[in-house]
Short mmCIF file of C-alpha atoms in Angstrom, two decimals:
data_model
loop_
_atom_site.label_atom_id
_atom_site.label_comp_id
_atom_site.label_asym_id
_atom_site.label_seq_id
_atom_site.Cartn_x
_atom_site.Cartn_y
_atom_site.Cartn_z
CA MET A 22 188.70 -89.41 265.10
CA ARG A 23 187.22 -92.45 263.61
CA GLY A 24 187.77 -95.92 264.89
CA PRO A 25 187.36 -99.12 262.53
CA PHE A 26 183.68 -99.57 264.08
CA SER A 27 182.47 -96.14 263.82
CA PHE A 28 179.49 -95.46 261.82
CA ASN A 29 178.63 -92.55 259.23
CA THR A 30 175.49 -91.14 261.07
CA LYS A 31 174.91 -88.59 258.40
CA LYS A 32 174.42 -91.40 255.85
CA LEU A 33 172.42 -93.58 258.24
CA ASN A 34 170.15 -90.44 258.91
CA MET A 35 169.44 -90.07 255.32
CA GLU A 36 168.66 -93.77 254.57
CA GLU A 37 166.29 -93.65 257.57
CA SER A 38 164.74 -90.44 256.40
CA SER A 39 164.15 -92.11 252.89
CA MET A 40 162.44 -95.23 254.42
CA HIS A 41 159.77 -93.17 256.15
CA ASN A 42 158.91 -90.98 253.26
CA PRO A 43 155.15 -90.22 253.50
CA MET A 44 155.07 -90.62 249.60
CA ASN A 45 155.68 -94.15 250.14
CA GLU A 46 153.46 -94.98 253.03
CA GLY A 47 150.46 -95.50 251.09
CA GLN A 48 151.94 -98.22 248.92
CA SER A 49 151.41 -101.83 249.40
CA LEU A 50 154.46 -103.59 249.37
CA GLU A 51 152.62 -106.78 248.00
CA ILE A 52 150.94 -105.09 245.03
CA PRO A 53 153.45 -103.40 242.79
CA ILE A 54 152.28 -100.36 240.46
CA THR A 55 152.98 -100.95 236.78
CA MET A 56 152.46 -98.81 233.62
CA LYS A 57 149.40 -100.90 232.78
CA ASP A 58 147.35 -99.11 235.38
CA PHE A 59 148.02 -95.84 233.35
CA ASP A 60 146.93 -97.24 230.02
CA PRO A 61 144.34 -95.21 228.08
CA PRO A 62 141.17 -96.21 227.26
CA LEU A 63 139.96 -98.56 224.55
CA HIS A 64 140.70 -97.26 221.01
CA GLY A 65 143.61 -95.14 222.68
CA GLY A 66 141.19 -92.43 223.12
CA LYS A 67 140.75 -91.71 219.53
CA LYS A 68 137.30 -91.56 217.67
CA ARG A 69 136.44 -94.51 215.07
CA LEU A 70 135.21 -93.58 211.64
CA LYS A 71 131.92 -94.97 212.50
CA ASP A 72 131.79 -92.21 215.43
CA TYR A 73 132.44 -89.58 212.78
CA LEU A 74 129.82 -90.89 210.37
CA GLN A 75 127.18 -90.72 213.17
CA GLU A 76 128.04 -87.28 214.35
CA GLY A 77 127.92 -86.11 210.52
CA LEU A 78 124.57 -87.65 210.04
CA MET A 79 123.22 -86.24 212.93
CA ILE A 80 124.20 -82.74 211.90
CA PHE A 81 122.88 -83.45 208.53
CA VAL A 82 119.62 -84.30 209.83
CA ALA A 83 119.31 -81.51 212.14
CA VAL A 84 120.01 -79.14 209.17
CA VAL A 85 117.76 -80.82 206.92
CA MET A 86 114.89 -80.56 209.57
CA GLY A 87 115.39 -77.01 210.18
CA PHE A 88 115.38 -76.28 206.47
CA LEU A 89 112.09 -78.17 206.00
CA ALA A 90 110.61 -76.29 209.08
CA GLU A 91 111.51 -72.89 207.77
CA ASN A 92 110.15 -73.75 204.25
CA VAL A 93 106.80 -74.90 205.96
CA ARG A 94 106.72 -71.50 207.72
CA GLU A 95 107.70 -69.64 204.61
CA SER A 96 104.85 -71.36 202.76
CA ILE A 97 102.12 -71.04 205.43
CA GLY A 98 103.10 -67.25 205.27
CA ASN A 99 103.13 -67.03 201.74
CA ARG A 100 99.80 -68.63 201.42
CA GLU A 101 98.20 -66.09 203.83
CA LYS A 102 99.62 -63.17 201.98
CA GLU A 103 98.24 -64.68 198.74
CA ASP A 104 94.84 -64.98 200.28
CA GLN A 105 95.10 -61.23 201.52
CA TYR A 106 96.19 -59.93 198.15
CA MET A 107 93.49 -61.84 196.39
CA PHE A 108 90.81 -60.76 198.97
CA SER A 109 91.59 -57.17 198.18
CA TYR A 110 91.82 -57.75 194.64
CA ILE A 111 88.43 -59.48 194.20
CA LYS A 112 87.11 -56.28 196.14
CA ASN A 113 88.76 -53.97 193.42
CA LEU A 114 87.24 -56.21 190.63
CA LYS A 115 83.73 -55.93 192.03
CA GLU A 116 84.52 -52.02 192.19
CA ASP A 117 85.45 -52.39 188.38
CA SER A 118 82.35 -54.05 187.57
CA THR A 119 80.15 -51.51 189.04
CA VAL A 120 81.96 -48.58 187.30
CA LEU A 121 82.14 -50.43 184.19
CA GLN A 122 78.23 -50.68 183.90
CA ILE A 123 77.90 -46.97 184.75
CA THR A 124 80.29 -46.19 182.21
CA ILE A 125 78.47 -48.40 179.34
CA SER A 126 75.03 -46.83 180.32
CA GLU A 127 76.42 -43.12 180.13
CA ASN A 128 78.00 -43.60 177.02
CA ASN A 129 74.83 -45.44 175.44
CA ARG A 130 72.81 -42.16 176.92
CA LYS A 131 75.75 -39.99 175.03
CA LEU A 132 75.46 -41.96 171.73
CA ALA A 133 71.65 -41.43 171.57
CA PHE A 134 72.29 -37.79 171.57
CA LEU A 135 74.88 -37.86 169.04
CA ASP A 136 72.47 -39.92 166.86
CA SER A 137 69.94 -37.19 167.35
CA LEU A 138 72.53 -34.51 166.48
CA MET A 139 73.52 -36.37 163.32
CA TYR A 140 69.57 -36.43 162.47
CA LEU A 141 69.54 -32.69 162.66
CA SER A 142 72.26 -32.33 160.10
CA GLN A 143 69.82 -33.36 157.46
CA LYS A 144 67.21 -30.83 158.83
CA ASP A 145 66.69 -26.97 158.68
CA ILE A 146 68.69 -25.66 161.60
CA SER A 147 67.33 -22.32 161.15
CA THR A 148 63.75 -23.08 162.53
CA THR A 149 63.22 -22.32 166.25
CA ALA A 150 62.16 -25.98 167.05
CA ASN A 151 65.47 -27.23 165.51
CA ARG A 152 67.65 -24.64 166.80
CA VAL A 153 66.53 -25.43 170.19
CA ALA A 154 66.90 -29.06 169.75
CA PHE A 155 70.46 -28.48 168.42
CA TYR A 156 71.37 -26.70 171.27
CA LYS A 157 69.85 -29.06 173.76
CA TYR A 158 71.33 -32.23 172.16
CA PHE A 159 74.88 -30.23 171.92
CA LYS A 160 75.37 -30.61 175.65
CA PHE A 161 76.57 -34.27 175.09
CA VAL A 162 79.11 -33.34 172.69
CA GLY A 163 82.50 -33.12 174.53
CA ASN A 164 80.97 -35.39 177.34
CA TYR A 165 83.50 -37.75 178.89
CA THR A 166 82.74 -40.82 180.95
CA GLU A 167 85.67 -43.12 180.74
CA PHE A 168 86.12 -46.30 182.49
CA ALA A 169 88.93 -46.24 185.21
CA ASN A 170 89.44 -49.66 186.89
CA ASN A 171 90.76 -49.83 190.61
CA ASP A 172 94.24 -50.99 190.21
CA ALA A 173 95.69 -50.60 193.65
CA THR A 174 95.93 -54.29 194.48
CA PHE A 175 97.31 -55.04 191.12
CA LEU A 176 100.16 -52.42 191.40
CA GLN A 177 100.81 -53.87 194.61
CA LEU A 178 101.31 -57.33 193.27
CA THR A 179 103.33 -56.25 190.37
CA ASN A 180 105.56 -53.66 192.25
CA SER A 181 106.32 -55.68 195.43
CA GLY A 182 106.74 -58.96 193.62
CA GLY A 183 103.60 -60.37 195.05
CA LEU A 184 102.66 -62.24 191.59
CA ARG A 185 105.27 -64.83 192.74
CA LEU A 186 103.04 -65.82 195.41
CA ILE A 187 100.08 -66.67 193.21
CA LYS A 188 100.35 -70.54 193.26
CA LYS A 189 97.02 -71.62 192.25
CA ASP A 190 96.47 -72.81 188.69
CA HIS A 191 95.64 -70.20 185.89
CA VAL A 192 95.11 -67.34 188.43
CA ALA A 193 98.09 -65.56 187.47
CA ASP A 194 97.31 -66.18 183.71
CA SER A 195 93.89 -64.75 184.29
CA ILE A 196 95.13 -61.54 185.98
CA ALA A 197 97.45 -61.00 183.20
CA GLU A 198 94.46 -61.85 180.84
CA TYR A 199 92.55 -59.13 182.23
CA ALA A 200 95.26 -56.57 182.05
CA ALA A 201 95.47 -57.26 178.55
CA GLN A 202 91.75 -56.52 178.23
CA LEU A 203 91.97 -53.29 180.23
CA LYS A 204 94.89 -52.26 177.52
CA ASN A 205 92.13 -52.94 174.69
CA ILE A 206 89.96 -50.57 176.58
CA TYR A 207 92.59 -47.94 176.96
CA GLY A 208 93.68 -47.99 173.49
CA ALA A 209 89.74 -47.34 172.40
CA GLU A 210 89.71 -44.88 174.95
CA GLY A 211 92.50 -42.87 173.27
CA LEU A 212 90.45 -42.48 169.94
CA TYR A 213 87.26 -41.78 172.01
CA ALA A 214 89.18 -38.82 173.69
CA LYS A 215 90.76 -37.48 170.61
CA ALA A 216 87.18 -37.56 168.79
CA THR A 217 85.42 -35.87 171.55
CA ASP A 218 88.00 -33.13 171.82
CA ALA A 219 87.89 -32.65 167.97
CA ALA A 220 84.16 -32.28 168.34
CA THR A 221 84.32 -29.87 171.26
CA MET A 222 86.85 -27.61 169.38
CA ALA A 223 84.55 -27.54 166.19
CA ALA A 224 81.65 -26.72 168.38
CA HIS A 225 83.23 -23.51 169.77
CA GLU A 226 83.51 -22.26 166.08
CA VAL A 227 79.66 -22.18 165.77
CA LEU A 228 77.58 -22.43 169.19
CA ASP A 229 77.14 -19.59 171.26
CA TYR A 230 77.10 -21.09 174.64
CA THR A 231 76.75 -17.54 176.52
CA PHE A 232 72.89 -17.96 176.00
CA ILE A 233 72.69 -20.23 179.13
CA TYR A 234 73.56 -16.87 181.29
CA ASP A 235 70.40 -15.19 179.43
CA SER A 236 67.18 -15.94 181.13
CA SER A 237 65.21 -15.09 178.09
CA TYR A 238 66.97 -18.25 176.27
CA TYR A 239 67.43 -20.49 179.26
CA LYS A 240 65.83 -20.22 182.89
CA ASN A 241 65.66 -22.56 185.46
CA GLY A 242 67.63 -25.29 183.62
CA ASN A 243 65.30 -25.34 180.78
CA PHE A 244 65.02 -23.71 177.19
CA THR A 245 62.30 -21.01 176.95
CA GLY A 246 61.63 -21.79 173.21
CA ARG A 247 63.09 -18.57 172.15
CA PHE A 248 65.41 -18.93 168.74
CA ILE A 249 68.98 -19.23 169.71
CA PRO A 250 71.61 -17.55 167.50
CA LEU A 251 74.81 -19.22 166.51
CA ILE A 252 78.12 -17.40 166.42
CA SER A 253 78.62 -18.41 162.66
CA GLU A 254 76.08 -19.40 160.04
CA ASP A 255 79.06 -20.32 157.81
CA HIS A 256 77.76 -23.59 155.95
CA LEU A 257 81.40 -24.81 155.77
CA LYS A 258 81.77 -24.70 159.55
CA MET A 259 78.41 -26.56 160.28
CA LYS A 260 79.58 -29.08 157.68
CA ILE A 261 82.79 -29.63 159.64
CA LEU A 262 81.09 -29.54 162.86
CA PHE A 263 78.80 -32.30 161.88
CA ASN A 264 81.63 -34.30 160.49
CA LYS A 265 83.36 -34.11 163.79
CA ILE A 266 80.39 -35.22 165.52
CA SER A 267 80.16 -38.10 163.10
CA PHE A 268 83.83 -39.03 164.16
CA GLU A 269 82.89 -38.70 167.97
CA ARG A 270 79.93 -40.91 167.45
CA THR A 271 81.81 -43.66 165.82
CA ALA A 272 84.60 -43.46 168.35
CA THR A 273 82.05 -43.40 171.16
CA GLN A 274 80.35 -46.61 169.67
CA ASN A 275 83.72 -48.58 169.37
CA TYR A 276 84.47 -47.45 172.89
CA ILE A 277 81.07 -48.94 174.12
CA ASN A 278 81.94 -52.19 172.11
CA LYS A 279 85.01 -52.69 173.90
CA LEU A 280 83.39 -52.06 177.39
CA ASN A 281 80.70 -54.58 176.45
CA SER A 282 83.34 -57.09 175.48
CA LEU A 283 85.07 -56.66 178.89
CA GLN A 284 82.06 -57.03 180.99
CA PRO A 285 81.28 -60.71 180.59
CA PHE A 286 85.02 -61.62 180.95
CA LEU A 287 85.18 -59.37 184.17
CA THR A 288 81.90 -61.32 185.70
CA ASP A 289 83.52 -64.55 184.83
CA PHE A 290 86.81 -63.66 186.09
CA ILE A 291 85.23 -62.30 189.67
CA THR A 292 83.30 -65.68 189.81
CA TYR A 293 86.33 -67.96 189.08
CA LEU A 294 88.49 -66.03 191.82
CA GLN A 295 85.74 -66.33 194.48
CA LYS A 296 85.53 -70.05 193.85
CA GLN A 297 89.31 -70.23 194.20
CA TYR A 298 89.74 -68.15 197.34
CA LEU A 299 86.24 -67.48 199.10
CA ASN A 300 84.92 -70.68 199.04
CA GLU A 301 87.81 -72.64 200.46
#
């Protein structure tokens, strides 16, 4: 039952509860809280165009520096590979020079014996002395002494793309020139081999090589002086044989000429490469 002065205790309790809310206890009643206290930082938290440009520039510089560093490392590595290739190549060329000198010497010796055989073509082969000389000189017919260059490093350079590493002036051109010189040698070598084979086959039609197993003709590596027979005394076959020997002689002389022309080029080439790589 409520009188005119009765209170609503429930409402009063709710108001008191609201007044003592812990959430409000830390607030100063004298300093009001406004939305300005929650304003975002300057520029509204957004990056300006200048900031983007600076970051982009830094990224660009980093990429460029990395690219340049990689190029430097690659350049140093390529230089080292170039030096290694050329040291090996110079060694091969020196071996070529030694082989070339031996090949020239042996073919000059062969040429001298072929000249002696051609001299006998104008003599009477039926005499004992001329017949023994004929067989003696004939051991150089069919004799091969060919120049073989050491192309191990050159093949590595060409097959692995190593020629692109050669940066020094005219070195790659000189390597190509040497390869061209070798082609001329091999061209002359083809004729040399063909002529040598032809003379050898013609000799088999005339000479009896079994005499070397008969000690009455040939003993301890020397002729005994006894008259040596031929398989055939056919004058036509003898004429053909001397024609083949003449052909072999001409081809041998041509081969020697090509080898002689290569020798000064090879000497200068080695000297040039040594100055470029070994005297650094």
